[in-house]
Amino acid sequence: MKPTILLAVLVVVATLVLGPAQLRTGAQTGTPAATDQGFVGAWHLTTETPFGASQSLITLTADGTVIFTDRPVYPGGEGFPVTFISTAHGAWEQTGPTTAAATWVEFMTDGEGTFIGVITDSIEVTFDPASDSWSGPFSSTTTDPAGNLLFVGTGTVEARRITVQPLATPAATPAA
């Protein structure tokens, strides 16, 4: 049988087996808008600590998984080396109608790639549906690779949902 005839037969068989299913991509019709998902979604975090403000990203999935990205590099200073931070993974759970708790773990290395610590962060936050944001206290514990405590710190976190934005329009460039 010629390859083109074989391909045509396979397409017909697949159509009969699969039925009139539409082959498409994208969100399903029943997928709720991001603003209806409460804590589930991607968020831009601003944290306040005794060392100052910082920004990071976090995604809370419907199955209770956390993916967190901090600044990848922290400059050295006051006796600390330049450090590099991995993406973090963890778990979260809703603890009430508008409250949740989460914990995630990330790894820290120095500039030569030497493994120097494990950072474990935890939050207890309250969701504000009116502003589609959440906030609350956090704690951060750092241990060395053997599990010896190096640091414990606290602060506050505020999260704003990341939403789909329209394409940016480039500014007009002056004629040369």
Short mmCIF file of C-alpha atoms in Angstrom, two decimals:
data_model
loop_
_atom_site.label_atom_id
_atom_site.label_comp_id
_atom_site.label_asym_id
_atom_site.label_seq_id
_atom_site.Cartn_x
_atom_site.Cartn_y
_atom_site.Cartn_z
CA MET A 1 0.00 0.00 0.00
CA LYS A 2 1.33 3.47 -0.88
CA PRO A 3 2.24 5.72 2.09
CA THR A 4 -0.38 8.35 1.12
CA ILE A 5 -3.17 5.76 0.95
CA LEU A 6 -2.03 4.27 4.30
CA LEU A 7 -2.07 7.74 5.86
CA ALA A 8 -5.59 8.41 4.53
CA VAL A 9 -6.83 5.09 5.94
CA LEU A 10 -5.29 5.90 9.35
CA VAL A 11 -6.98 9.31 9.40
CA VAL A 12 -10.37 7.75 8.61
CA VAL A 13 -9.91 5.07 11.29
CA ALA A 14 -8.80 7.67 13.86
CA THR A 15 -11.83 9.82 13.05
CA LEU A 16 -14.18 6.87 13.52
CA VAL A 17 -12.52 5.82 16.77
CA LEU A 18 -12.24 9.30 18.27
CA GLY A 19 -15.59 10.52 17.04
CA PRO A 20 -16.26 14.17 16.43
CA ALA A 21 -13.81 15.32 19.14
CA GLN A 22 -12.35 18.70 18.36
CA LEU A 23 -8.59 18.89 18.22
CA ARG A 24 -7.75 22.22 19.78
CA THR A 25 -5.63 23.80 22.47
CA GLY A 26 -6.41 26.40 25.08
CA ALA A 27 -8.50 26.63 28.20
CA GLN A 28 -11.58 24.51 28.41
CA THR A 29 -14.93 26.25 28.39
CA GLY A 30 -15.52 25.33 32.05
CA THR A 31 -12.20 26.75 33.29
CA PRO A 32 -12.96 29.52 35.78
CA ALA A 33 -11.38 32.94 35.40
CA ALA A 34 -8.22 33.43 37.46
CA THR A 35 -10.03 35.83 39.78
CA ASP A 36 -12.46 33.03 40.72
CA GLN A 37 -9.68 30.64 41.76
CA GLY A 38 -8.81 32.15 45.14
CA PHE A 39 -5.24 31.26 46.01
CA VAL A 40 -4.61 29.13 42.89
CA GLY A 41 -2.50 30.97 40.33
CA ALA A 42 0.75 32.82 39.74
CA TRP A 43 1.68 35.67 42.09
CA HIS A 44 4.21 38.51 42.36
CA LEU A 45 5.37 38.77 45.98
CA THR A 46 6.80 41.70 47.87
CA THR A 47 8.38 40.83 51.21
CA GLU A 48 9.39 43.11 54.04
CA THR A 49 12.16 41.89 56.34
CA PRO A 50 14.58 43.50 58.79
CA PHE A 51 17.05 43.53 55.85
CA GLY A 52 14.66 45.50 53.61
CA ALA A 53 12.15 44.82 50.84
CA SER A 54 12.53 42.12 48.20
CA GLN A 55 10.50 40.63 45.35
CA SER A 56 9.90 37.07 44.20
CA LEU A 57 7.41 34.87 42.32
CA ILE A 58 5.21 32.02 43.53
CA THR A 59 2.72 29.68 41.87
CA LEU A 60 0.09 27.84 43.92
CA THR A 61 -1.43 24.95 41.97
CA ALA A 62 -4.84 23.35 42.44
CA ASP A 63 -3.22 20.08 43.63
CA GLY A 64 -1.45 21.82 46.56
CA THR A 65 1.98 22.23 44.96
CA VAL A 66 4.09 25.38 45.40
CA ILE A 67 6.74 26.60 42.96
CA PHE A 68 8.68 29.61 44.28
CA THR A 69 11.41 31.66 42.63
CA ASP A 70 13.44 34.08 44.69
CA ARG A 71 16.10 36.40 43.34
CA PRO A 72 18.64 33.96 41.88
CA VAL A 73 21.72 35.82 43.21
CA TYR A 74 22.23 37.71 46.45
CA PRO A 75 25.26 40.01 46.69
CA GLY A 76 27.74 39.35 49.47
CA GLY A 77 28.17 41.80 52.29
CA GLU A 78 28.76 42.02 56.03
CA GLY A 79 30.80 38.80 56.04
CA PHE A 80 28.43 36.82 53.77
CA PRO A 81 29.53 35.41 50.40
CA VAL A 82 27.67 36.01 47.15
CA THR A 83 24.96 33.33 47.19
CA PHE A 84 22.90 31.67 44.48
CA ILE A 85 19.39 30.40 45.22
CA SER A 86 17.55 27.55 43.47
CA THR A 87 13.91 27.45 42.52
CA ALA A 88 11.92 26.20 45.51
CA HIS A 89 9.28 23.49 45.72
CA GLY A 90 6.70 22.92 48.41
CA ALA A 91 3.11 22.43 49.45
CA TRP A 92 0.19 24.64 50.38
CA GLU A 93 -3.29 24.14 51.81
CA GLN A 94 -6.33 26.27 52.36
CA THR A 95 -6.93 26.56 56.11
CA GLY A 96 -10.21 28.49 56.02
CA PRO A 97 -12.52 30.29 53.58
CA THR A 98 -9.96 33.06 52.99
CA THR A 99 -6.81 31.71 54.66
CA ALA A 100 -3.98 29.43 53.59
CA ALA A 101 -0.60 28.16 54.75
CA ALA A 102 2.38 27.08 52.65
CA THR A 103 5.94 25.82 53.08
CA TRP A 104 8.66 25.52 50.43
CA VAL A 105 12.33 24.56 50.33
CA GLU A 106 15.19 25.97 48.24
CA PHE A 107 18.94 25.36 48.06
CA MET A 108 21.75 27.90 48.42
CA THR A 109 25.28 27.74 46.97
CA ASP A 110 28.27 30.07 46.96
CA GLY A 111 29.92 31.56 43.86
CA GLU A 112 31.92 28.37 43.25
CA GLY A 113 28.82 26.18 43.40
CA THR A 114 29.53 24.78 46.87
CA PHE A 115 26.30 23.71 48.58
CA ILE A 116 26.08 25.90 51.69
CA GLY A 117 22.51 25.69 52.93
CA VAL A 118 18.84 24.82 52.81
CA ILE A 119 16.23 27.58 53.15
CA THR A 120 12.75 26.64 54.36
CA ASP A 121 10.09 29.36 54.15
CA SER A 122 6.56 29.24 55.57
CA ILE A 123 3.62 31.63 55.24
CA GLU A 124 0.18 32.05 56.80
CA VAL A 125 -1.85 34.39 54.63
CA THR A 126 -5.31 35.85 54.15
CA PHE A 127 -6.87 36.29 50.70
CA ASP A 128 -8.72 39.53 49.89
CA PRO A 129 -11.14 38.80 47.04
CA ALA A 130 -11.92 42.51 46.58
CA SER A 131 -8.32 43.28 45.58
CA ASP A 132 -7.43 39.76 44.34
CA SER A 133 -4.39 39.72 46.62
CA TRP A 134 -3.18 38.04 49.78
CA SER A 135 -0.86 38.95 52.64
CA GLY A 136 0.41 37.82 56.00
CA PRO A 137 3.47 36.85 58.05
CA PHE A 138 6.28 34.57 56.91
CA SER A 139 9.22 32.87 58.56
CA SER A 140 12.46 31.72 57.01
CA THR A 141 14.87 29.15 58.43
CA THR A 142 18.31 28.43 56.97
CA THR A 143 20.35 25.37 57.88
CA ASP A 144 23.73 24.16 56.69
CA PRO A 145 23.86 20.95 54.60
CA ALA A 146 24.12 18.87 57.82
CA GLY A 147 20.93 20.45 59.24
CA ASN A 148 22.57 22.80 61.75
CA LEU A 149 20.60 26.00 62.26
CA LEU A 150 22.24 29.06 60.70
CA PHE A 151 19.47 31.67 60.66
CA VAL A 152 15.80 32.27 61.55
CA GLY A 153 14.03 35.39 60.31
CA THR A 154 10.50 36.72 59.98
CA GLY A 155 8.68 39.37 58.02
CA THR A 156 5.55 40.06 56.02
CA VAL A 157 4.56 39.17 52.49
CA GLU A 158 2.04 40.68 50.07
CA ALA A 159 1.06 39.01 46.80
CA ARG A 160 -0.58 40.42 43.67
CA ARG A 161 -1.96 38.02 41.07
CA ILE A 162 -0.11 37.88 37.74
CA THR A 163 -2.69 38.34 34.99
CA VAL A 164 -2.59 38.25 31.21
CA GLN A 165 -1.54 41.66 29.89
CA PRO A 166 -2.03 43.06 26.37
CA LEU A 167 0.98 43.20 24.10
CA ALA A 168 3.14 46.24 24.73
CA THR A 169 3.21 48.85 21.98
CA PRO A 170 6.75 49.98 21.18
CA ALA A 171 7.37 53.69 21.43
CA ALA A 172 7.93 55.42 18.13
CA THR A 173 11.60 55.75 17.27
CA PRO A 174 12.80 59.09 15.97
CA ALA A 175 13.88 59.24 12.34
CA ALA A 176 17.65 58.98 11.87
#
